Coordinates of C-alpha atoms (C1' of nucleotides) in Angstrom, one line a residue:
Chain A
M1 CA 38.6 -52.7 -55.2
D2 CA 38.9 -52.0 -51.5
F3 CA 40.2 -52.3 -48.1
M4 CA 36.7 -54.6 -47.3
Q5 CA 37.2 -56.3 -50.9
L6 CA 41.0 -56.9 -49.4
E7 CA 40.6 -58.1 -46.2
S8 CA 37.7 -61.2 -47.3
D9 CA 40.4 -62.1 -50.4
L10 CA 43.7 -62.2 -47.2
I11 CA 41.2 -64.2 -45.0
V12 CA 41.0 -66.8 -47.7
E13 CA 44.6 -66.8 -48.7
L14 CA 45.6 -67.4 -44.1
G15 CA 44.3 -70.2 -45.4
Q16 CA 41.6 -70.3 -41.9
K17 CA 38.0 -70.8 -41.9
T18 CA 37.6 -71.4 -38.4
H19 CA 38.3 -68.9 -36.5
T20 CA 37.8 -65.2 -38.9
K21 CA 35.5 -63.2 -36.4
D22 CA 38.1 -62.8 -34.2
I23 CA 40.4 -61.3 -37.6
F24 CA 40.3 -58.3 -37.7
F25 CA 42.7 -55.9 -40.0
T26 CA 43.5 -52.0 -39.4
S27 CA 44.5 -50.0 -42.2
N28 CA 46.0 -45.9 -42.3
N29 CA 48.3 -46.9 -38.5
N30 CA 51.9 -46.0 -38.5
H31 CA 53.4 -49.2 -39.3
A32 CA 51.5 -50.5 -42.0
D33 CA 49.4 -49.9 -45.2
L34 CA 47.2 -52.9 -43.0
S35 CA 47.5 -54.5 -40.3
T36 CA 46.1 -57.7 -38.8
N37 CA 46.4 -59.4 -35.3
A38 CA 46.3 -63.1 -37.1
L39 CA 49.3 -64.1 -36.3
F40 CA 48.1 -64.1 -32.5
I41 CA 44.8 -65.4 -33.0
L42 CA 45.9 -68.6 -34.9
S43 CA 48.6 -69.0 -33.2
K44 CA 46.9 -69.2 -30.2
H45 CA 45.0 -72.1 -31.8
M46 CA 47.6 -73.4 -33.8
K47 CA 50.1 -73.6 -30.2
K48 CA 52.6 -72.5 -32.4
S49 CA 54.8 -69.3 -31.9
P50 CA 53.7 -66.3 -34.0
K51 CA 57.1 -66.9 -35.8
D52 CA 56.4 -70.4 -37.1
I53 CA 53.5 -69.4 -38.4
F54 CA 54.6 -66.6 -39.9
E55 CA 57.4 -68.2 -41.9
Q56 CA 54.5 -70.5 -43.2
I57 CA 52.3 -68.1 -44.1
K58 CA 54.4 -65.7 -45.6
T59 CA 54.9 -67.8 -49.0
K60 CA 51.1 -69.0 -49.3
I61 CA 49.8 -65.6 -50.0
N62 CA 50.0 -64.1 -53.2
N63 CA 48.0 -61.6 -53.5
K64 CA 48.6 -59.0 -57.0
Y65 CA 47.8 -55.9 -54.3
I66 CA 50.4 -56.6 -51.6
K67 CA 54.0 -56.3 -52.2
D68 CA 55.4 -57.3 -48.4
I69 CA 54.7 -59.3 -45.9
T70 CA 56.5 -58.7 -42.6
M71 CA 55.6 -58.9 -38.6
S72 CA 56.6 -56.9 -36.0
K73 CA 58.5 -57.5 -33.5
N74 CA 55.5 -58.1 -30.6
G75 CA 53.6 -60.2 -33.5
F76 CA 51.3 -58.1 -36.2
L77 CA 51.3 -59.0 -39.8
N78 CA 52.2 -55.7 -41.6
F79 CA 51.6 -55.7 -45.5
H80 CA 52.5 -53.2 -47.7
L81 CA 50.6 -52.4 -51.0
H82 CA 51.3 -51.8 -54.7
D83 CA 49.7 -49.6 -55.9
N84 CA 47.6 -51.1 -58.4
F85 CA 45.2 -51.3 -55.1
L86 CA 44.8 -47.3 -55.0
H87 CA 44.2 -47.2 -58.6
D88 CA 42.1 -50.1 -58.8
G89 CA 40.3 -48.4 -55.0
L90 CA 40.1 -44.7 -57.1
K91 CA 38.8 -46.4 -60.3
N92 CA 35.5 -48.6 -58.2
I93 CA 34.7 -45.2 -56.7
I94 CA 34.7 -43.6 -59.6
D95 CA 32.3 -46.7 -61.5
D96 CA 29.7 -46.7 -58.7
K97 CA 31.3 -50.1 -57.4
N98 CA 32.3 -49.5 -53.5
T99 CA 27.8 -50.5 -53.4
F100 CA 26.5 -53.7 -51.4
E101 CA 24.5 -56.1 -53.4
K102 CA 21.4 -56.6 -52.6
N103 CA 20.0 -59.8 -50.2
N104 CA 16.7 -60.0 -50.5
I105 CA 16.4 -60.2 -46.1
K106 CA 13.3 -57.9 -44.9
V107 CA 14.8 -55.8 -42.2
N108 CA 11.9 -53.5 -39.6
V109 CA 13.2 -50.8 -38.3
E110 CA 11.0 -49.8 -36.0
F111 CA 11.5 -46.3 -34.3
V112 CA 9.4 -42.7 -33.0
S113 CA 6.4 -45.1 -32.2
A114 CA 5.2 -42.2 -29.8
N115 CA 1.7 -42.4 -28.4
P116 CA -0.5 -40.7 -30.8
T117 CA -1.4 -38.3 -27.8
G118 CA 0.4 -35.4 -28.9
P119 CA 3.4 -33.5 -30.7
L120 CA 6.6 -34.8 -30.5
H121 CA 8.8 -33.5 -27.8
Y122 CA 12.9 -32.7 -27.6
G123 CA 12.4 -36.1 -26.1
N124 CA 12.9 -38.0 -29.6
A125 CA 14.8 -36.0 -30.4
R126 CA 17.6 -39.6 -30.7
S127 CA 14.8 -40.6 -33.6
V128 CA 17.0 -40.0 -36.4
Y129 CA 19.0 -42.2 -35.8
G130 CA 16.5 -45.5 -36.7
D131 CA 15.7 -43.0 -39.5
S132 CA 19.5 -43.1 -40.0
L133 CA 20.5 -47.0 -40.0
A134 CA 18.5 -47.9 -41.5
N135 CA 19.2 -46.2 -44.5
I136 CA 22.4 -47.8 -43.9
L137 CA 20.9 -50.7 -43.9
R138 CA 19.4 -50.5 -47.4
F139 CA 22.4 -48.9 -48.3
A140 CA 24.3 -52.6 -47.4
G141 CA 22.0 -54.5 -48.7
Y142 CA 18.8 -55.1 -46.8
N143 CA 15.8 -54.8 -47.8
T144 CA 14.4 -52.8 -44.9
T145 CA 11.4 -50.3 -44.4
K146 CA 10.8 -47.8 -41.8
E147 CA 7.8 -48.3 -39.4
Y148 CA 6.0 -46.3 -36.6
Y149 CA 4.0 -48.8 -34.5
V150 CA 0.7 -46.6 -32.8
N151 CA -0.7 -47.4 -29.6
D152 CA -4.5 -46.2 -30.4
A153 CA -6.0 -49.2 -28.6
G154 CA -4.2 -48.5 -25.1
N155 CA -6.2 -46.1 -22.6
Q156 CA -3.6 -43.1 -23.4
I157 CA -6.4 -42.4 -25.9
N158 CA -9.6 -42.9 -23.8
I159 CA -7.3 -40.2 -22.2
L160 CA -6.8 -37.9 -24.9
A161 CA -10.2 -38.3 -26.3
D162 CA -11.8 -36.9 -22.7
S163 CA -9.3 -34.1 -22.6
V164 CA -10.0 -33.1 -26.3
F165 CA -14.0 -33.6 -25.2
S166 CA -13.5 -31.3 -21.6
E167 CA -12.1 -28.0 -23.8
Y168 CA -15.4 -29.0 -26.7
L169 CA -17.6 -28.9 -23.6
K170 CA -16.4 -25.5 -22.7
L171 CA -16.0 -23.6 -26.1
Q172 CA -20.2 -23.8 -25.6
N173 CA -19.7 -22.7 -22.2
L174 CA -20.6 -25.8 -20.3
P175 CA -19.3 -27.2 -17.5
S176 CA -15.9 -29.2 -18.0
L177 CA -14.8 -32.7 -16.9
E178 CA -13.3 -33.9 -13.7
L179 CA -10.2 -35.8 -15.4
E180 CA -8.0 -37.3 -12.9
E181 CA -5.4 -36.7 -15.7
Q182 CA -5.8 -34.9 -19.0
Y183 CA -2.9 -33.5 -21.9
K184 CA -2.9 -30.4 -21.6
G185 CA -1.5 -28.3 -24.2
S186 CA -2.7 -25.8 -27.0
Y187 CA -3.3 -28.4 -29.8
I188 CA -6.0 -30.1 -27.1
S189 CA -8.1 -27.2 -27.7
D190 CA -6.8 -26.7 -31.2
I191 CA -9.0 -29.9 -31.8
A192 CA -11.9 -29.1 -29.9
Q193 CA -12.9 -26.5 -32.0
E194 CA -12.1 -27.9 -34.9
I195 CA -14.5 -30.3 -34.0
Y196 CA -16.6 -27.8 -32.8
K197 CA -16.5 -25.7 -36.4
N198 CA -17.4 -28.9 -38.4
D199 CA -19.7 -30.8 -36.1
S200 CA -21.0 -27.5 -33.9
E201 CA -23.1 -29.4 -30.7
K202 CA -23.6 -32.5 -32.7
W203 CA -21.1 -34.2 -29.6
D204 CA -22.6 -35.1 -25.9
K205 CA -21.1 -37.1 -22.8
N206 CA -23.2 -40.1 -24.2
N207 CA -21.6 -40.5 -28.1
Y208 CA -18.3 -38.7 -28.1
K209 CA -16.1 -40.8 -27.7
E210 CA -15.4 -42.7 -30.5
H211 CA -15.8 -39.8 -33.0
F212 CA -13.3 -37.8 -30.6
K213 CA -11.2 -40.4 -29.7
S214 CA -10.4 -41.3 -33.8
F215 CA -10.2 -37.6 -35.0
S216 CA -8.2 -36.4 -32.4
M217 CA -5.9 -39.3 -33.2
K218 CA -6.3 -38.3 -37.0
Y219 CA -5.0 -35.3 -35.8
I220 CA -2.1 -35.5 -33.7
I221 CA -0.6 -38.0 -36.4
E222 CA -0.6 -35.3 -39.1
I223 CA 1.1 -33.2 -36.9
I224 CA 3.7 -35.9 -35.3
K225 CA 4.6 -36.6 -39.1
E226 CA 4.9 -33.3 -40.1
D227 CA 7.0 -33.4 -36.4
L228 CA 8.7 -35.8 -38.4
L229 CA 9.8 -34.1 -41.2
S230 CA 11.2 -31.7 -39.6
V231 CA 14.1 -34.0 -39.3
G232 CA 13.8 -35.9 -41.7
I233 CA 12.0 -38.7 -40.9
K234 CA 9.3 -40.2 -43.3
H235 CA 8.3 -43.7 -42.7
D236 CA 7.1 -46.0 -44.9
E237 CA 4.6 -48.0 -42.8
W238 CA 2.2 -47.1 -40.1
V239 CA 0.5 -49.8 -38.1
F240 CA -2.4 -49.8 -35.9
E241 CA -2.5 -51.5 -32.8
S242 CA -6.2 -51.5 -33.0
D243 CA -5.3 -53.2 -36.7
I244 CA -3.0 -56.1 -34.8
I245 CA -4.7 -57.1 -31.9
C246 CA -6.4 -60.2 -34.4
K247 CA -2.7 -61.6 -34.2
V248 CA -2.2 -62.0 -30.7
S249 CA -4.4 -64.5 -30.1
E250 CA -2.6 -66.8 -32.6
A251 CA 0.6 -65.9 -31.1
F252 CA -0.3 -66.9 -27.9
E253 CA -1.3 -70.1 -29.1
I254 CA 2.4 -70.5 -30.3
L255 CA 3.6 -69.8 -26.7
R256 CA 0.8 -71.8 -24.6
N257 CA 2.6 -74.5 -27.2
K258 CA 6.0 -74.2 -25.5
D259 CA 4.1 -73.8 -22.0
L260 CA 5.1 -70.5 -21.6
I261 CA 1.9 -69.1 -20.8
Y262 CA 0.3 -69.9 -17.4
E263 CA -2.9 -69.2 -15.7
G264 CA -1.4 -67.5 -12.4
K265 CA -0.6 -65.0 -9.3
L266 CA 2.3 -62.8 -9.2
G267 CA 3.1 -62.0 -6.3
T268 CA 1.1 -59.3 -4.0
I269 CA 1.0 -56.2 -6.8
H270 CA 0.5 -52.5 -5.4
S271 CA -1.5 -50.9 -8.4
K272 CA -0.6 -46.6 -9.3
K273 CA -3.0 -46.6 -5.7
G274 CA -1.8 -48.5 -3.8
E275 CA -4.1 -50.9 -4.1
E276 CA -3.7 -54.7 -3.8
S277 CA -4.9 -57.6 -6.0
H278 CA -4.7 -60.8 -6.3
Q279 CA -5.6 -62.0 -8.4
T280 CA -5.6 -64.7 -11.4
L281 CA -3.9 -63.7 -14.1
T282 CA -2.4 -64.9 -18.1
L283 CA 0.8 -64.5 -16.8
F284 CA 4.4 -65.5 -19.0
R285 CA 7.2 -67.7 -17.6
S286 CA 9.7 -64.8 -18.1
S287 CA 11.3 -65.9 -15.6
K288 CA 12.2 -68.5 -17.2
F289 CA 14.7 -66.5 -19.9
E290 CA 16.4 -64.2 -16.8
D291 CA 14.1 -62.0 -16.7
S292 CA 12.8 -61.5 -12.8
E293 CA 9.5 -61.9 -13.2
D294 CA 6.6 -63.5 -14.6
R295 CA 5.0 -61.1 -16.3
A296 CA 1.1 -60.3 -16.8
L297 CA -0.3 -60.4 -20.1
T298 CA -4.0 -59.3 -18.7
K299 CA -5.4 -56.9 -16.4
P300 CA -8.1 -57.9 -13.7
D301 CA -10.8 -56.7 -16.4
G302 CA -9.7 -59.2 -18.2
S303 CA -8.3 -56.6 -21.3
N304 CA -4.8 -57.9 -22.4
T305 CA -2.1 -55.5 -21.4
Y306 CA 0.2 -53.1 -23.1
F307 CA 3.3 -56.1 -23.6
A308 CA 0.1 -58.9 -24.5
N309 CA -0.6 -56.6 -27.1
D310 CA 3.0 -56.1 -28.1
I311 CA 3.7 -59.8 -28.4
G312 CA 0.7 -60.0 -30.9
Y313 CA 2.4 -56.6 -32.9
F314 CA 5.8 -59.0 -33.5
Y315 CA 3.6 -61.7 -34.4
D316 CA 2.6 -59.6 -37.2
K317 CA 6.2 -58.3 -38.3
I318 CA 7.2 -62.4 -38.6
K319 CA 3.5 -62.4 -40.3
R320 CA 5.2 -60.2 -42.6
D321 CA 8.2 -62.4 -43.5
F322 CA 10.8 -59.6 -41.4
K323 CA 14.1 -61.4 -40.4
W324 CA 15.5 -59.1 -38.1
M325 CA 13.7 -56.7 -36.6
I326 CA 15.1 -53.5 -35.0
V327 CA 13.3 -51.9 -32.4
V328 CA 14.5 -48.2 -31.4
L329 CA 13.8 -47.9 -27.4
G330 CA 14.0 -44.5 -25.0
A331 CA 15.9 -45.6 -22.1
D332 CA 12.6 -45.8 -19.7
H333 CA 11.3 -49.0 -22.0
D334 CA 14.9 -50.7 -20.6
G335 CA 13.2 -52.7 -18.2
Y336 CA 10.6 -54.1 -20.6
I337 CA 13.4 -55.4 -23.2
K338 CA 13.7 -58.5 -21.1
R339 CA 10.1 -59.5 -21.8
L340 CA 10.2 -58.5 -24.3
Q341 CA 13.0 -60.5 -26.0
N342 CA 12.1 -63.8 -24.7
A343 CA 8.8 -63.6 -26.1
V344 CA 9.4 -62.6 -29.1
L345 CA 12.1 -65.1 -29.4
N346 CA 10.2 -68.0 -28.3
L347 CA 7.4 -67.3 -32.0
A348 CA 9.8 -68.2 -34.6
D349 CA 13.2 -69.9 -35.8
D350 CA 15.6 -68.0 -37.4
I351 CA 14.1 -64.1 -36.7
K352 CA 16.9 -61.2 -35.2
L353 CA 15.6 -59.3 -33.0
D354 CA 17.9 -56.0 -31.7
I355 CA 16.5 -54.1 -29.6
K356 CA 18.0 -50.1 -29.1
T357 CA 17.9 -48.4 -26.1
C358 CA 18.8 -44.6 -26.2
Q359 CA 19.6 -42.6 -23.5
V360 CA 18.1 -39.5 -22.7
V361 CA 19.5 -36.2 -24.5
L362 CA 18.4 -33.4 -21.7
F363 CA 17.9 -30.2 -23.0
K364 CA 19.0 -27.3 -20.2
Q365 CA 17.6 -23.8 -20.9
N366 CA 18.3 -20.8 -18.6
G367 CA 20.7 -23.2 -16.6
E368 CA 17.9 -25.7 -16.0
N369 CA 17.2 -29.0 -17.2
I370 CA 13.5 -28.8 -19.5
K371 CA 11.4 -31.7 -17.3
I372 CA 9.8 -33.7 -20.4
S373 CA 5.9 -34.2 -19.8
K374 CA 3.5 -34.3 -21.9
R375 CA 0.4 -34.1 -20.0
S376 CA 1.4 -30.5 -18.8
G377 CA 2.1 -29.8 -22.5
N378 CA 4.8 -27.5 -21.8
A379 CA 7.6 -29.6 -22.4
L380 CA 9.9 -28.2 -25.5
G381 CA 8.8 -29.4 -29.1
L382 CA 10.5 -31.5 -30.9
R383 CA 10.1 -29.4 -34.0
E384 CA 11.1 -26.0 -32.1
A385 CA 14.5 -27.9 -31.3
V386 CA 15.7 -28.2 -34.5
E387 CA 14.3 -24.7 -35.4
G388 CA 17.0 -22.8 -33.6
I389 CA 19.7 -25.2 -34.8
G390 CA 17.7 -26.6 -38.6
K391 CA 17.9 -29.8 -39.3
D392 CA 21.0 -30.9 -40.5
M393 CA 23.2 -29.6 -37.8
F394 CA 20.6 -31.6 -35.3
R395 CA 20.7 -34.6 -37.7
F396 CA 24.1 -34.4 -37.6
L397 CA 24.7 -33.0 -33.3
M398 CA 22.4 -36.2 -32.6
L399 CA 24.2 -38.8 -34.6
S400 CA 27.8 -38.2 -33.6
K401 CA 27.2 -39.7 -30.1
S402 CA 27.0 -42.9 -29.4
L403 CA 23.0 -43.9 -28.1
D404 CA 24.2 -45.6 -25.0
T405 CA 25.6 -41.3 -23.9
H406 CA 23.6 -39.4 -21.7
Y407 CA 23.9 -36.0 -23.7
T408 CA 22.8 -32.6 -22.6
V409 CA 22.4 -29.9 -25.0
N410 CA 21.9 -26.8 -23.5
T411 CA 19.7 -24.9 -25.4
D412 CA 21.2 -21.4 -24.3
Q413 CA 23.8 -22.1 -26.3
I414 CA 22.8 -23.3 -29.4
V415 CA 23.8 -20.2 -31.4
E416 CA 27.0 -20.1 -30.4
L417 CA 27.1 -24.3 -30.4
S418 CA 26.8 -23.8 -34.5
M419 CA 30.2 -21.9 -35.2
E420 CA 31.8 -24.5 -32.5
N421 CA 30.5 -27.2 -34.0
P422 CA 32.0 -30.1 -36.2
F423 CA 29.3 -29.2 -38.5
Y424 CA 30.5 -26.9 -40.1
Y425 CA 34.4 -28.4 -40.6
L426 CA 32.5 -31.3 -42.5
Q427 CA 30.7 -29.0 -44.5
Y428 CA 33.3 -27.1 -45.1
A429 CA 35.0 -29.5 -46.9
H430 CA 32.6 -30.4 -48.6
A431 CA 32.0 -26.7 -50.0
R432 CA 36.0 -26.2 -51.1
I433 CA 35.7 -29.7 -53.0
H434 CA 32.9 -27.6 -54.5
S435 CA 34.2 -24.2 -55.5
M436 CA 37.7 -26.3 -56.9
F437 CA 35.3 -27.4 -59.9
N438 CA 33.7 -24.1 -59.9
A439 CA 37.8 -23.3 -61.2
H440 CA 38.0 -25.7 -63.0
N441 CA 35.0 -26.8 -64.8
K442 CA 36.4 -28.6 -67.1
E443 CA 35.1 -32.6 -68.3
L444 CA 37.6 -34.8 -66.1
D445 CA 39.6 -38.1 -68.4
F446 CA 38.6 -40.7 -65.8
N447 CA 42.1 -42.9 -67.6
F448 CA 44.0 -41.6 -64.7
S449 CA 47.4 -42.8 -63.4
L450 CA 48.5 -42.0 -59.1
D451 CA 51.4 -40.2 -60.1
S452 CA 50.4 -37.4 -59.3
L453 CA 49.0 -37.2 -56.0
T454 CA 50.7 -36.3 -52.8
E455 CA 51.6 -38.2 -50.3
S456 CA 48.5 -36.8 -48.3
M457 CA 46.4 -37.6 -51.1
C458 CA 47.0 -40.7 -51.1
S459 CA 46.4 -41.5 -47.3
L460 CA 42.3 -39.5 -48.1
L461 CA 42.1 -42.1 -51.1
K462 CA 43.4 -44.6 -48.2
I463 CA 40.0 -44.1 -46.0
L464 CA 38.0 -43.3 -48.7
L465 CA 38.5 -47.1 -49.5
D466 CA 37.9 -47.6 -46.4
F467 CA 34.0 -46.8 -46.6
R468 CA 32.4 -49.9 -47.2
K469 CA 33.8 -51.1 -43.8
C470 CA 32.4 -48.8 -41.7
I471 CA 29.9 -49.2 -43.7
K472 CA 29.6 -52.8 -42.6
S473 CA 30.5 -51.7 -38.8
I474 CA 27.6 -50.4 -38.6
T475 CA 25.3 -52.9 -39.5
R476 CA 27.1 -55.3 -36.9
T477 CA 27.0 -52.8 -34.5
L478 CA 24.2 -50.6 -35.0
E479 CA 26.7 -47.7 -34.1
V480 CA 25.3 -45.0 -36.2
H481 CA 28.0 -42.1 -35.2
K482 CA 30.9 -44.6 -36.9
M483 CA 29.1 -43.0 -39.8
T484 CA 29.7 -39.3 -38.6
H485 CA 33.3 -39.9 -37.2
Y486 CA 34.6 -41.5 -40.5
L487 CA 32.8 -38.2 -42.0
T488 CA 35.1 -35.9 -39.7
S489 CA 37.7 -38.0 -40.4
I490 CA 38.0 -37.6 -44.8
A491 CA 37.2 -33.6 -44.0
E492 CA 41.0 -33.7 -41.5
K493 CA 43.0 -35.1 -44.0
F494 CA 40.8 -32.7 -46.3
H495 CA 41.9 -29.2 -45.0
S496 CA 45.3 -31.0 -44.0
I497 CA 46.5 -31.1 -47.9
W498 CA 45.2 -27.5 -49.0
N499 CA 46.4 -26.2 -46.7
E500 CA 49.6 -27.7 -48.0
G501 CA 49.0 -26.9 -51.2
K502 CA 49.2 -23.4 -49.4
M503 CA 52.3 -23.6 -48.3
D504 CA 53.5 -25.3 -51.3
P505 CA 52.0 -24.7 -55.2
E506 CA 53.2 -28.4 -56.4
K507 CA 51.1 -29.8 -53.6
R508 CA 47.8 -27.8 -54.5
W509 CA 44.7 -29.7 -56.4
I510 CA 45.1 -27.6 -59.1
L511 CA 48.4 -27.0 -61.3
Q512 CA 48.3 -24.3 -63.9
Q513 CA 51.2 -25.2 -65.8
N514 CA 49.7 -29.2 -65.5
E515 CA 46.7 -30.3 -66.5
K516 CA 47.1 -33.9 -66.8
Y517 CA 47.9 -34.2 -63.3
T518 CA 45.8 -31.7 -62.4
N519 CA 42.6 -34.0 -63.9
D520 CA 44.6 -36.5 -62.0
R521 CA 43.9 -35.0 -58.8
M522 CA 40.5 -33.4 -59.6
V523 CA 39.6 -37.4 -60.5
L524 CA 40.7 -38.1 -56.7
A525 CA 38.8 -35.0 -55.7
H526 CA 35.2 -35.7 -57.7
S527 CA 35.9 -39.3 -55.3
V528 CA 36.0 -37.5 -52.7
K529 CA 33.1 -35.3 -53.0
K530 CA 31.3 -38.9 -54.1
T531 CA 31.6 -40.6 -50.8
I532 CA 30.9 -37.0 -48.9
T533 CA 27.6 -37.0 -50.2
Q534 CA 27.1 -40.7 -51.0
A535 CA 27.1 -41.0 -46.9
M536 CA 25.7 -37.4 -45.8
N537 CA 22.9 -38.1 -47.3
L538 CA 22.9 -42.0 -45.7
L539 CA 23.0 -39.6 -42.3
G540 CA 19.6 -38.0 -44.2
I541 CA 22.4 -34.6 -44.0
K542 CA 22.4 -31.9 -46.5
P543 CA 25.9 -31.1 -48.2
Y544 CA 26.3 -27.6 -48.7
D545 CA 28.3 -25.8 -51.9
S546 CA 29.1 -23.1 -49.7
L547 CA 28.9 -21.9 -46.2
Chain B
rG1 C1' 16.8 -52.5 -2.6
rC2 C1' 16.9 -54.3 -7.1
rG3 C1' 17.4 -53.6 -12.6
rC4 C1' 19.5 -51.0 -17.0
rU5 C1' 23.2 -47.3 -19.2
rC6 C1' 27.6 -43.9 -18.2
rU7 C1' 32.8 -42.1 -15.5
rU8 C1' 38.5 -41.4 -20.8
rA9 C1' 42.7 -34.2 -21.0
rG10 C1' 39.5 -27.9 -18.3
rC11 C1' 34.9 -28.5 -21.2
rU12 C1' 31.8 -32.0 -24.9
rC13 C1' 33.0 -36.7 -26.9
rA14 C1' 35.3 -40.7 -30.4
rG15 C1' 38.6 -45.0 -29.2
rC16 C1' 36.6 -50.7 -33.9
rU17 C1' 35.9 -58.2 -32.7
rG18 C1' 40.6 -57.2 -26.8
rG19 C1' 46.2 -55.2 -29.8
rA20 C1' 52.0 -51.8 -31.4
rU21 C1' 52.7 -44.1 -28.9
rA22 C1' 45.0 -43.4 -25.9
rG23 C1' 42.5 -40.1 -29.8
rA24 C1' 39.6 -35.4 -32.3
rG25 C1' 35.8 -30.3 -31.3
rC26 C1' 36.0 -26.2 -28.3
rA27 C1' 39.7 -23.4 -24.6
rA28 C1' 44.8 -22.1 -23.6
rU29 C1' 49.8 -21.0 -26.1
rA30 C1' 53.4 -20.0 -30.6
rG31 C1' 52.3 -19.7 -35.8
rC32 C1' 50.6 -19.7 -41.3
rC33 C1' 46.3 -14.6 -45.8
rU34 C1' 50.0 -10.4 -52.9
rU35 C1' 47.1 -18.1 -53.0
rC36 C1' 41.6 -23.7 -55.6
rU37 C1' 36.9 -20.2 -49.0
rA38 C1' 41.7 -18.7 -42.6
rA39 C1' 34.7 -21.6 -40.4
rG40 C1' 40.8 -23.3 -42.3
rC41 C1' 46.3 -25.3 -41.5
rU42 C1' 50.9 -26.6 -38.5
rA43 C1' 53.4 -26.5 -33.6
rC44 C1' 53.2 -26.5 -28.1
rA45 C1' 50.9 -27.9 -23.9
rG46 C1' 47.2 -30.7 -21.5
rG47 C1' 45.6 -38.0 -19.0
rU48 C1' 47.0 -42.0 -12.2
rC49 C1' 41.0 -43.8 -18.7
rA50 C1' 36.5 -42.7 -10.9
rU51 C1' 39.2 -47.2 -7.4
rA52 C1' 40.5 -51.6 -6.4
rG53 C1' 41.8 -56.1 -7.3
rG54 C1' 41.0 -60.7 -11.4
rU55 C1' 41.8 -62.8 -16.5
rU56 C1' 46.7 -63.7 -20.4
rC57 C1' 51.7 -62.6 -24.5
rG58 C1' 48.3 -58.2 -23.6
rA59 C1' 43.3 -55.0 -20.5
rA60 C1' 40.5 -47.6 -21.4
rU61 C1' 38.2 -52.6 -23.5
rC62 C1' 36.2 -58.4 -20.3
rC63 C1' 35.1 -61.0 -15.0
rU64 C1' 34.3 -59.0 -9.4
rA65 C1' 34.0 -55.3 -5.4
rU66 C1' 33.5 -50.1 -4.3
rA67 C1' 32.2 -44.7 -5.2
rG68 C1' 29.5 -41.2 -7.8
rA69 C1' 25.7 -39.6 -12.3
rG70 C1' 21.2 -40.6 -15.2
rC71 C1' 16.7 -43.5 -16.3
rG72 C1' 13.3 -47.5 -14.8
rU73 C1' 12.1 -51.3 -11.0
rG74 C1' 2.4 -51.2 -12.4
rC75 C1' -2.2 -55.8 -13.5
rC76 C1' 0.2 -47.0 -17.8
rA77 C1' 2.2 -47.2 -23.2

RNA sequence: GCGCUCUUAGCUCAGCUGGAUAGAGCAAUAGCCUUCUAAGCUACAGGUCAUAGGUUCGAAUCCUAUAGAGCGUGCCA
């Protein structure tokens, strides 16, 4: 038993099935143990006053956990709970019953998916969001896969190969290539040296391309994997663009049958160099679905655009039986969302696609914003960004803000920041509980009663009983930061109780003279620790036993 | 020009599907350690929720307009 369960039971008892999605409950407010707006909603649909509905419903509700139902002056329905609700709730936490049933819905969470052309930089800071979201969905019962999509078929990889080859030539004191665009980070020469060490002077301009492409890419993917590990991320699947290209035509077939693909011309298109082209291309009828224009699937040279390959990729996901696809992109891909959605949702029925964009996290150094530029090679690396603050706090920082926040981290203050961070507030709560169990290292008797609990301890327990509601809310909104705020509310209550104990010895967790009370309170402490640990694990943050 | 995101306390941010008196942390002020960790707690203070309209029993939340900030606006990925 917890609030999620109680609320869904109550909705059934309210006898309303049609408008349940507008009805919501709040617990732990000043007015009651549990409140709902149900009367407003029902009154709207039944064309009766809230008062009449209240009279009608009042007698119908016969729930063993509800002690009392009242209606507030302004029309809220307020419930007061029996103590057995808290008792059964606590028992459920101890017995590991506050979890979710497994369902068979396959969810694909794709995140990071940076081009394998260099180490991850701070622009990928928010990738921890996808990781934690996937953890939470898995906990909520979904069959969840964390996926990384590798764009290994695009032009960027050619530029990468050329950049490395150019360095390779330099190593031999040969004239390097004249490149319009190139990657310049130190890893480029590392790769060139590696190749030179392996193959000596085997490669020249006639045969280097394929080998340099695949070697460099593999090398960089290993770097990326380590970068990801530095923030605690490990993907389940790595899918390569080159492997799914074969799916593109199959996907196109479906769209063609719906008359969504045609051969035609777009308006005047300006290429990067300002040249204009009026060629006939293969186009996707995106404007049919609230996009500003139709979108090209082929380039003038006949090859596929990345959009075309992405359609193939999502078709591949559908073929792998994913019913819910979540994609986390940077805000710079914003203009891309509509066409992708329009295309993918037309590939199959009964699929759900959520494309989340995260606003860039800016890093400030010496008072100036650091620019992201992978090619110049001077962007702050993700690993360097993490090193200063540590994986756990880094994740907490990134996860505690909404994705839509334009969040700025000042690297000059990172060290100072560590002392004024809510992260420690949370860890401190966990550490305190840990120390309590050092002081009281007796076996707990789980045959407890709530008689010993103070009022504050009961409110803490109520927060614990909101855990599944929090999870459920995240599966609906995909807003992971709710979890950090939930954790903070537990920590807050816990610290507050702790200090009540300083003022009044009767309100401490451990009572020297009363073993029974101590045991019962420690049972609660045990479940607090359990919930914190569980929630932090979902966020990928390690709870500290001491600070 | 157009599209997306944002604007809430001095600063950084919450505010759940429109709900009751808009909340935390940091900073500021005043208290609390013979005690399981004072990296904590309590009290006080701080707000025309960018601005102006609209929708309704009810708006920080939804709609429209305006102002400001960020990002995007290749047949690059």
